[in-house]
PDB file of C-alpha atoms in Angstrom:
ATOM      1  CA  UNK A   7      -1.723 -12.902 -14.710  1.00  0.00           C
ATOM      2  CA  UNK A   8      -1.074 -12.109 -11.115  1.00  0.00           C
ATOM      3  CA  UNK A   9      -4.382 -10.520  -9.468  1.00  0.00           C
ATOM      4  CA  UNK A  10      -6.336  -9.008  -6.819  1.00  0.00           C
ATOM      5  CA  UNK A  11     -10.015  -8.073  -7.178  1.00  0.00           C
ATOM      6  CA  UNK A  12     -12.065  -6.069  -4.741  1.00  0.00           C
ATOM      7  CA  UNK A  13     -16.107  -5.753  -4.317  1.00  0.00           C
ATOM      8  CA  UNK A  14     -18.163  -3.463  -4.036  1.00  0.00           C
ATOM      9  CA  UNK A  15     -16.005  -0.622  -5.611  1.00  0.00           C
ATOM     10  CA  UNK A  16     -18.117   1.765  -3.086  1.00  0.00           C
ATOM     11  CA  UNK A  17     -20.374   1.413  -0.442  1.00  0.00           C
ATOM     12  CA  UNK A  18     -22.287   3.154   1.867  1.00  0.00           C
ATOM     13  CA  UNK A  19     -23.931   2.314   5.338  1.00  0.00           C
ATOM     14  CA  UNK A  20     -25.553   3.538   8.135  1.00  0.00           C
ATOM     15  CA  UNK A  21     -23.478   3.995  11.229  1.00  0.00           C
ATOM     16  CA  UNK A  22     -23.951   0.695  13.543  1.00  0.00           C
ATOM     17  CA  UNK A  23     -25.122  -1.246  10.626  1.00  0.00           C
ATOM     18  CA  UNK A  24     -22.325  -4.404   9.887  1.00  0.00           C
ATOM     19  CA  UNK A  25     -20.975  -4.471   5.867  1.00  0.00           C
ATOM     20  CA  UNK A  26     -18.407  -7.307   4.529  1.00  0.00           C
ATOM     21  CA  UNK A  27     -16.210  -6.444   1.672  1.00  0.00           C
ATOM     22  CA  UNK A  28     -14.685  -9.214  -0.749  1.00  0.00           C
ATOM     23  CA  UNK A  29     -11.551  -9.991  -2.191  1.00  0.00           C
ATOM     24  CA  UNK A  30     -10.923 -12.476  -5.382  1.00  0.00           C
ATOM     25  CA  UNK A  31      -7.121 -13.178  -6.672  1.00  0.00           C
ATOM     26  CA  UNK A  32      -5.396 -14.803  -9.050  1.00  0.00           C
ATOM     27  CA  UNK A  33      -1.880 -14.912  -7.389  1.00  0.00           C
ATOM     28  CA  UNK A  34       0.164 -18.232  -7.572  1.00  0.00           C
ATOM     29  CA  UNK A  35       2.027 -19.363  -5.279  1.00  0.00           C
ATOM     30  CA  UNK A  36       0.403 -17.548  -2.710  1.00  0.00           C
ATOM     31  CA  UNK A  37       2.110 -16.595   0.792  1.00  0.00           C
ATOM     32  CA  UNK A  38      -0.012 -14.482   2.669  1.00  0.00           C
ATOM     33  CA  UNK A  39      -3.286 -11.832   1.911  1.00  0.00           C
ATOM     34  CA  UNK A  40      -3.652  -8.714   4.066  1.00  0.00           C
ATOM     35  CA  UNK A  41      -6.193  -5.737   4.184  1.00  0.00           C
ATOM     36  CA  UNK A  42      -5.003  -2.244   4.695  1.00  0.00           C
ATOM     37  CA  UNK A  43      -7.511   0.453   5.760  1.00  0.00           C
ATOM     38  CA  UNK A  44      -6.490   4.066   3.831  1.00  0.00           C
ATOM     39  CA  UNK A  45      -7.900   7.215   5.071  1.00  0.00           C
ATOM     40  CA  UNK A  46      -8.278  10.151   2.968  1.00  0.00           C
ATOM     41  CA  UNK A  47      -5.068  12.383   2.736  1.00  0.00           C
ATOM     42  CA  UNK A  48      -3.350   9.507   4.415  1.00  0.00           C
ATOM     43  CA  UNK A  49      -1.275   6.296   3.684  1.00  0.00           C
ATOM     44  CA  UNK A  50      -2.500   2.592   4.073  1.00  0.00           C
ATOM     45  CA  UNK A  51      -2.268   1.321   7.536  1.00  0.00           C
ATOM     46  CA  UNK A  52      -2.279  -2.564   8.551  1.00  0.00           C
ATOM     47  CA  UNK A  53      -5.574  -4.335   9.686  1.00  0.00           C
ATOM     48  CA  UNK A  54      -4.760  -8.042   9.278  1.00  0.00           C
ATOM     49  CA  UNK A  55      -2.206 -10.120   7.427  1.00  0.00           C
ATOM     50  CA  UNK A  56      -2.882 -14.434   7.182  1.00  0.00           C
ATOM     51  CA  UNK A  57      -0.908 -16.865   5.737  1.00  0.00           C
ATOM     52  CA  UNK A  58      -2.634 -19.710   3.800  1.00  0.00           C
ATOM     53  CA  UNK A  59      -3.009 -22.044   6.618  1.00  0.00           C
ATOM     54  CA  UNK A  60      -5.334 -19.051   8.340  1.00  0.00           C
ATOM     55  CA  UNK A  61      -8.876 -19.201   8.134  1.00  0.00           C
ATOM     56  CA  UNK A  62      -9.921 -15.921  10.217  1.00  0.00           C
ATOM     57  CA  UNK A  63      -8.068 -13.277  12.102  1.00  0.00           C
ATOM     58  CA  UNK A  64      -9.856 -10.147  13.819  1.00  0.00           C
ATOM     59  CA  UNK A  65      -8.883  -6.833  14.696  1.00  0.00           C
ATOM     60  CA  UNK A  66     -11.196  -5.300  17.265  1.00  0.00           C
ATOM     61  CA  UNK A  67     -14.439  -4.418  15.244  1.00  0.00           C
ATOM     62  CA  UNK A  68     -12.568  -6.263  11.664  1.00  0.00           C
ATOM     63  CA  UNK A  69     -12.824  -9.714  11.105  1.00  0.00           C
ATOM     64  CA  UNK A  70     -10.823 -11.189   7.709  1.00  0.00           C
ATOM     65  CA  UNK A  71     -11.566 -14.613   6.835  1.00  0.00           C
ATOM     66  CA  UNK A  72      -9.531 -16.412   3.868  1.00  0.00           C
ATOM     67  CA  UNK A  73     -10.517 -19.017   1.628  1.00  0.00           C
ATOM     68  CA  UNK A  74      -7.039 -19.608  -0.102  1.00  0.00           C
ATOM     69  CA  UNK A  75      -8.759 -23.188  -2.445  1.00  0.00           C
ATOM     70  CA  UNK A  76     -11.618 -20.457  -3.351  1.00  0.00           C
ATOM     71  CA  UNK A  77      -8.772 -17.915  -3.394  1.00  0.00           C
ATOM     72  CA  UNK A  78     -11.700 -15.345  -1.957  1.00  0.00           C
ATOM     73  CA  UNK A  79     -11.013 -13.156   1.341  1.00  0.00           C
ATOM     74  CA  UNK A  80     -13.601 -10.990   2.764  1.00  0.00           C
ATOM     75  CA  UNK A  81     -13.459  -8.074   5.556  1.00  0.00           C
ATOM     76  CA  UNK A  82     -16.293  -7.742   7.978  1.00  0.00           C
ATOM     77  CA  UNK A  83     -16.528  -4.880  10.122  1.00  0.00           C
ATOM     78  CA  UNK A  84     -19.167  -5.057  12.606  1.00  0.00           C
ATOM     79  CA  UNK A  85     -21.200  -2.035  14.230  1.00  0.00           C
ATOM     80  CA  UNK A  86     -19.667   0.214  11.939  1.00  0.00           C
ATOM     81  CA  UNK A  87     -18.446   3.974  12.971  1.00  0.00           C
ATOM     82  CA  UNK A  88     -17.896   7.157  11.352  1.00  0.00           C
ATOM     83  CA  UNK A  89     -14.231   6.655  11.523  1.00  0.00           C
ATOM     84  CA  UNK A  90     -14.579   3.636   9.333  1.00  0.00           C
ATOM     85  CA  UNK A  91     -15.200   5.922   6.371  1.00  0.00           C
ATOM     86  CA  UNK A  92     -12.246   4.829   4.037  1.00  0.00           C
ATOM     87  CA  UNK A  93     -10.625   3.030   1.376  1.00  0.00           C
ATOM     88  CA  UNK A  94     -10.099  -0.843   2.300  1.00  0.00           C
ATOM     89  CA  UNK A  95      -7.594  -2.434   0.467  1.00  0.00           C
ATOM     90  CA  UNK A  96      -6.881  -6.137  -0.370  1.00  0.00           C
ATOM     91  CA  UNK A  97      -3.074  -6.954  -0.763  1.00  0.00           C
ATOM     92  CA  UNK A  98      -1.791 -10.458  -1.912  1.00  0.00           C
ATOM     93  CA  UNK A  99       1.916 -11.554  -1.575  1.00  0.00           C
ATOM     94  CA  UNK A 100       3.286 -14.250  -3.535  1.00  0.00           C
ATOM     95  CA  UNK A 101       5.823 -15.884  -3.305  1.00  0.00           C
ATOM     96  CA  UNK A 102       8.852 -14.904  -0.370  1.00  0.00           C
ATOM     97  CA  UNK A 103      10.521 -12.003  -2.349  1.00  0.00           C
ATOM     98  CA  UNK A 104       8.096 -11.353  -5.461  1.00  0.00           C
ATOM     99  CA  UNK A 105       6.270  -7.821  -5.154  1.00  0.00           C
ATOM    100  CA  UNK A 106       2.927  -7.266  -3.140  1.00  0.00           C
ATOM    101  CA  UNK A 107       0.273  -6.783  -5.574  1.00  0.00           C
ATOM    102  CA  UNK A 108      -2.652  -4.317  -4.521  1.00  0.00           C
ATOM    103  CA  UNK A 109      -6.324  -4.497  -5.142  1.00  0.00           C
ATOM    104  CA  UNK A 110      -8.206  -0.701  -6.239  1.00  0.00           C
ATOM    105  CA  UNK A 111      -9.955  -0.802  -3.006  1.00  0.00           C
ATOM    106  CA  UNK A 112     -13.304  -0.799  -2.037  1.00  0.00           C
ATOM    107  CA  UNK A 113     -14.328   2.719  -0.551  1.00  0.00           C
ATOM    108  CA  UNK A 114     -17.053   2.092   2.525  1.00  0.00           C
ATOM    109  CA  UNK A 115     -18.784   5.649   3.361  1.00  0.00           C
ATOM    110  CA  UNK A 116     -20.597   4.886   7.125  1.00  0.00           C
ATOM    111  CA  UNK A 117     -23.746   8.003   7.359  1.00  0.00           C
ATOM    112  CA  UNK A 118     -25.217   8.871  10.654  1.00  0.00           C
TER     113      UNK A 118
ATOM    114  CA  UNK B  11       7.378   7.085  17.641  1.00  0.00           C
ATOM    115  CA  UNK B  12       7.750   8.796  13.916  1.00  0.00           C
ATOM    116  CA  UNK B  13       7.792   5.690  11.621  1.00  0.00           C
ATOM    117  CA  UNK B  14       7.790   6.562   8.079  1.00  0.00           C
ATOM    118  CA  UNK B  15       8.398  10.297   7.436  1.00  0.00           C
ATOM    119  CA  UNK B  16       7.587  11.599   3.461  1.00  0.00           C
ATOM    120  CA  UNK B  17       8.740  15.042   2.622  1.00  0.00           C
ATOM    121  CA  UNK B  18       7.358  17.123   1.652  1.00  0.00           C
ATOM    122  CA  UNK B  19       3.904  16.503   1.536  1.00  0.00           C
ATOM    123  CA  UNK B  20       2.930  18.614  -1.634  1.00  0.00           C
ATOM    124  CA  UNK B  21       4.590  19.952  -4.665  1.00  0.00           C
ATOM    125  CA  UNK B  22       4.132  21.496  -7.571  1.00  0.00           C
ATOM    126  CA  UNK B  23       6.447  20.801 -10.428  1.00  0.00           C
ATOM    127  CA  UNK B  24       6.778  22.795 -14.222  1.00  0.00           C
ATOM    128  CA  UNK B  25       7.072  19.586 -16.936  1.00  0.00           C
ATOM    129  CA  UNK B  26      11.165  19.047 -17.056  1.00  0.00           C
ATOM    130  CA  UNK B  27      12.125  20.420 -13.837  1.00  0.00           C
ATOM    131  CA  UNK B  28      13.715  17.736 -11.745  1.00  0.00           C
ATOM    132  CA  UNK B  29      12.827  16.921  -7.671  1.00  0.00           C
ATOM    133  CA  UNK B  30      13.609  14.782  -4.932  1.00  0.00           C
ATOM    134  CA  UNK B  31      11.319  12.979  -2.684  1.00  0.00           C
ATOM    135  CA  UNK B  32      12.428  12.048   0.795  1.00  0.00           C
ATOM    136  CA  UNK B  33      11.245   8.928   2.817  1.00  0.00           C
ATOM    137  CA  UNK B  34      12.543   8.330   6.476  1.00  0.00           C
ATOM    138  CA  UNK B  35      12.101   5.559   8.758  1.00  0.00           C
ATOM    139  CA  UNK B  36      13.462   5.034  12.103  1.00  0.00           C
ATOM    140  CA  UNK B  37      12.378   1.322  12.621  1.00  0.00           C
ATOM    141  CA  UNK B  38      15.683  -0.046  11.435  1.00  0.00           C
ATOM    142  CA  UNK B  39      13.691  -1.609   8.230  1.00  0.00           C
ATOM    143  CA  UNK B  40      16.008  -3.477   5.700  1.00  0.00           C
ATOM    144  CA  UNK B  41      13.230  -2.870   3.038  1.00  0.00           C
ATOM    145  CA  UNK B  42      12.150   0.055   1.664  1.00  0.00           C
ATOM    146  CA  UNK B  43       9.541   0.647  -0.947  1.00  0.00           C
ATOM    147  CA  UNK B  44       8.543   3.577  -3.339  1.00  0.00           C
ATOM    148  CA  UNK B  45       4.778   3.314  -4.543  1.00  0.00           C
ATOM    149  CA  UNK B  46       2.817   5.567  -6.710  1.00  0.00           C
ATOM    150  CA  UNK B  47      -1.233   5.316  -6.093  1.00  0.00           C
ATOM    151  CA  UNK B  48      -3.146   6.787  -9.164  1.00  0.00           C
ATOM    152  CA  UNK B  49      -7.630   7.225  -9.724  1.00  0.00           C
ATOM    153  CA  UNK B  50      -9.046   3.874 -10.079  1.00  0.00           C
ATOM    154  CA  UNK B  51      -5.593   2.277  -9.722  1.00  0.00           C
ATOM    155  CA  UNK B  52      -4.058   0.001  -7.167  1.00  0.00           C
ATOM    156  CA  UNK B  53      -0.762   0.795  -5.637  1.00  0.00           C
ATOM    157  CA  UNK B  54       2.088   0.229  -7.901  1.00  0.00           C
ATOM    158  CA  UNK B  55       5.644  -0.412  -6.702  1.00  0.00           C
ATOM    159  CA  UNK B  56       8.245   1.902  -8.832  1.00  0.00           C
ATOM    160  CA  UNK B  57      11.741   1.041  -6.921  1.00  0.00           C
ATOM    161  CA  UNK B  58      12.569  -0.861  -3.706  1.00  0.00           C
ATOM    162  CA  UNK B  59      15.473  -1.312  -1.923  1.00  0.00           C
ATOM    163  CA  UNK B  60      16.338  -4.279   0.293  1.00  0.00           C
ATOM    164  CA  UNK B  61      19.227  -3.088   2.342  1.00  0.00           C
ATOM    165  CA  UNK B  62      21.581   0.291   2.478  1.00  0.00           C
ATOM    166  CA  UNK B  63      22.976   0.784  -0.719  1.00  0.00           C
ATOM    167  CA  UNK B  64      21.212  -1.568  -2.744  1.00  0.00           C
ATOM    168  CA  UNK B  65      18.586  -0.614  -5.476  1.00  0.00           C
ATOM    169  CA  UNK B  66      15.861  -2.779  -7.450  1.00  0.00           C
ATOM    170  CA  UNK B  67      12.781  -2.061 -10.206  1.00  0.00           C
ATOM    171  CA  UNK B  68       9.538  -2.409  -9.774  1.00  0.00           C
ATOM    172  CA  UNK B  69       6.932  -2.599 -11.508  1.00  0.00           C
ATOM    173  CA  UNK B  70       7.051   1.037 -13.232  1.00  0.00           C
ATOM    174  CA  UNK B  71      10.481   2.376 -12.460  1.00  0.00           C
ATOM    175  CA  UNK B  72      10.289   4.393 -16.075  1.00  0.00           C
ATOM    176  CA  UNK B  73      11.491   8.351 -15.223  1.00  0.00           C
ATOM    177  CA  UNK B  74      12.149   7.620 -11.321  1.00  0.00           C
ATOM    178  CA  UNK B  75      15.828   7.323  -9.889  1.00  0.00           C
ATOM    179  CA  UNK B  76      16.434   5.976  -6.680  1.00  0.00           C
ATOM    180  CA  UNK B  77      19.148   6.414  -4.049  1.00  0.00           C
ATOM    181  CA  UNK B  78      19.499   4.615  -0.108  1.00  0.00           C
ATOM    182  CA  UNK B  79      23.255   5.804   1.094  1.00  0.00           C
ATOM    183  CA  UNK B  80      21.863   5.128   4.370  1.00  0.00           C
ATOM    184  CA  UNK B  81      19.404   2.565   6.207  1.00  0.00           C
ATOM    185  CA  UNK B  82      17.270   4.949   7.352  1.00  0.00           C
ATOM    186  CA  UNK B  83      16.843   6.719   4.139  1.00  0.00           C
ATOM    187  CA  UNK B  84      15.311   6.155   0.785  1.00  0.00           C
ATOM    188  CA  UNK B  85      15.148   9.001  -1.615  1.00  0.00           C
ATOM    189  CA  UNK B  86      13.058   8.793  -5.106  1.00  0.00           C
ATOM    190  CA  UNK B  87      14.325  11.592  -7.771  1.00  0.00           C
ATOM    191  CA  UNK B  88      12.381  12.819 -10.999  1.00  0.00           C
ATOM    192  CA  UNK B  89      15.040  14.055 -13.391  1.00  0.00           C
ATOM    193  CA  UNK B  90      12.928  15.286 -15.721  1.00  0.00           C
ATOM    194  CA  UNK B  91       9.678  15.356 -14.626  1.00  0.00           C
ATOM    195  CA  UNK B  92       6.526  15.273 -16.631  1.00  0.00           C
ATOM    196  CA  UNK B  93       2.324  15.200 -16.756  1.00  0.00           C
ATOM    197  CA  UNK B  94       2.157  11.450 -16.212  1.00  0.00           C
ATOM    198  CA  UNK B  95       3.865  11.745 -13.128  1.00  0.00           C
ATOM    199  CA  UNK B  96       1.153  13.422 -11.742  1.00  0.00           C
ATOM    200  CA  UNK B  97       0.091  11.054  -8.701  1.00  0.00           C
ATOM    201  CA  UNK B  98       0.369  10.598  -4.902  1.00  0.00           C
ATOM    202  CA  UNK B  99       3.472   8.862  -3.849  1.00  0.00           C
ATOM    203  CA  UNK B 100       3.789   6.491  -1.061  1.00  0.00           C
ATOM    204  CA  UNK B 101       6.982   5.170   1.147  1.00  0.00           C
ATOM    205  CA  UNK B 102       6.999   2.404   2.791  1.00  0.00           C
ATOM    206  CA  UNK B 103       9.488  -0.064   4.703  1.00  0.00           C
ATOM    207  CA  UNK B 104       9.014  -3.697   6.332  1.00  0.00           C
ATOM    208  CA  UNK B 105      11.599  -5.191   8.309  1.00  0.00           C
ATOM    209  CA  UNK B 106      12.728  -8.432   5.643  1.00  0.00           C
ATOM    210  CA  UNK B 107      10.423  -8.329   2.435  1.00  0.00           C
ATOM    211  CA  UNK B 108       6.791  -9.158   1.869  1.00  0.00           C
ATOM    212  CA  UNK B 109       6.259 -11.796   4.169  1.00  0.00           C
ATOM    213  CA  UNK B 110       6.275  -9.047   6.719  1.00  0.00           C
ATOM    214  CA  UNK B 111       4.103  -6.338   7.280  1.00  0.00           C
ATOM    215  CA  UNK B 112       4.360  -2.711   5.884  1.00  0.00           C
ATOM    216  CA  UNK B 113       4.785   0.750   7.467  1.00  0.00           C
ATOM    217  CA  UNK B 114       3.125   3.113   4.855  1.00  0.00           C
ATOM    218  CA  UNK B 115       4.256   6.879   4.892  1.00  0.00           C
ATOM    219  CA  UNK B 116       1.420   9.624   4.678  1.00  0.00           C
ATOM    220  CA  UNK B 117       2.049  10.024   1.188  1.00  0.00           C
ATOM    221  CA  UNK B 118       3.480  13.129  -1.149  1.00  0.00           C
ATOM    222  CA  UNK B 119       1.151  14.621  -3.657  1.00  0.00           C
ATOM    223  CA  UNK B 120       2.785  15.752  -6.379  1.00  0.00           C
ATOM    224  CA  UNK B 121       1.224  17.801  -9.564  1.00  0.00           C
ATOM    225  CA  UNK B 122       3.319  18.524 -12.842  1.00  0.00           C
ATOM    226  CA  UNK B 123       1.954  20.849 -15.124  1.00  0.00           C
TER     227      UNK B 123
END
């Protein structure tokens, strides 16, 4: 069965400390993973989408890495901020035309 | 510079009364997706649409209808609506399918009681 597992469920940091958040699937054939950051109140918005032949793409302060033998992703956001307080979420697409399929999320709290 | 526009944002429906939900885009999208994010649940697609006038299933399309007369527009109906239903619904559109990226609307929270 097709899917996408995030870790930690939750987490909380101190502001300016760094945290990486991980991402196992399942999905086969795989085309591409992205991470979507959700704000309370608010709908998912784009951070970084890679194809299987990407090892690492950034986003200002976000750095995804993909492992697609390991099938393991991870999200690093360095000197974290208050406005990073959110729901990441880890989205696999298989196959060109088959459905995304969505991870829970992993909810990062950042305390000053 | 609007992207995906839900309406409305919040409603509160009696168990059997029927509503419409309204998703806009105005980034000339092909695809269009209707999502419904639950507690402890990842998003999970309920209808899509890849092009005006064309409809599909997703993954739980049981008790939604779906309508896209025009490009722009995508339009998710409850007919009959009930307690399960409860749930915050997301648009969203991409310009050809999955291997592109998605424009999410803010969502509509909707409560049947």
């Amino acid at each position: 069965k097709n899917q996408v597992e995030q870790s930690p469920q939750s987490l909380i940091i101190l502001e300016g400390k760094n945290c990486t958040l991980q991402c196992n699937y399942t999905v086969s054939p795989f085309s591409n993973l992205r991470w979507y950051k959700q704000d309370t109140g608010r709908g998912p918005v784009s951070l970084t989408i890679m194809t299987f032949s990407e090892n690492t793409k950034s986003n200002g302060r976000y750095t995804a890495t993909l492992d697609a033998d390991t099938k393991q992703s991870s999200l690093h956001i360095t000197a974290s901020q208050l406005s990073d307080s959110a729901s990441y979420i880890c989205v696999v697409s298989g196959q060109a035309g088959t459905a995304l399929i969505f991870g829970k999320g992993t909810t990062l709290s950042v305390s000053s | 510079n609007a992207g995906v526009t839900q309406t409305p944002k919040f409603r509160v429906l009696k168990t059997g009364q029927s509503m419409t939900l309204l998703c806009a885009q105005d980034m000339n999208h092909e695809y269009m997706y209707w999502y419904r994010q639950d507690p402890g649940m990842g998003l999970r697609l309920i209808h899509y649409s890849v092009g005006e006038g064309t409809t599909a299933k997703g993954e739980v399309p049981d008790g939604y209808n779906v309508s896209r007369l025009k490009k722009q527009n995508f339009l998710l109906g409850l007919e009959s609506a009930a307690p399960s239903q409860t749930s915050v619904y997301f648009c969203a559109s991409s310009p050809w399918g999955t291997d592109y990226g998605y424009t999410f609307g803010s969502g509509t929270r909707l409560t049947v009681v």
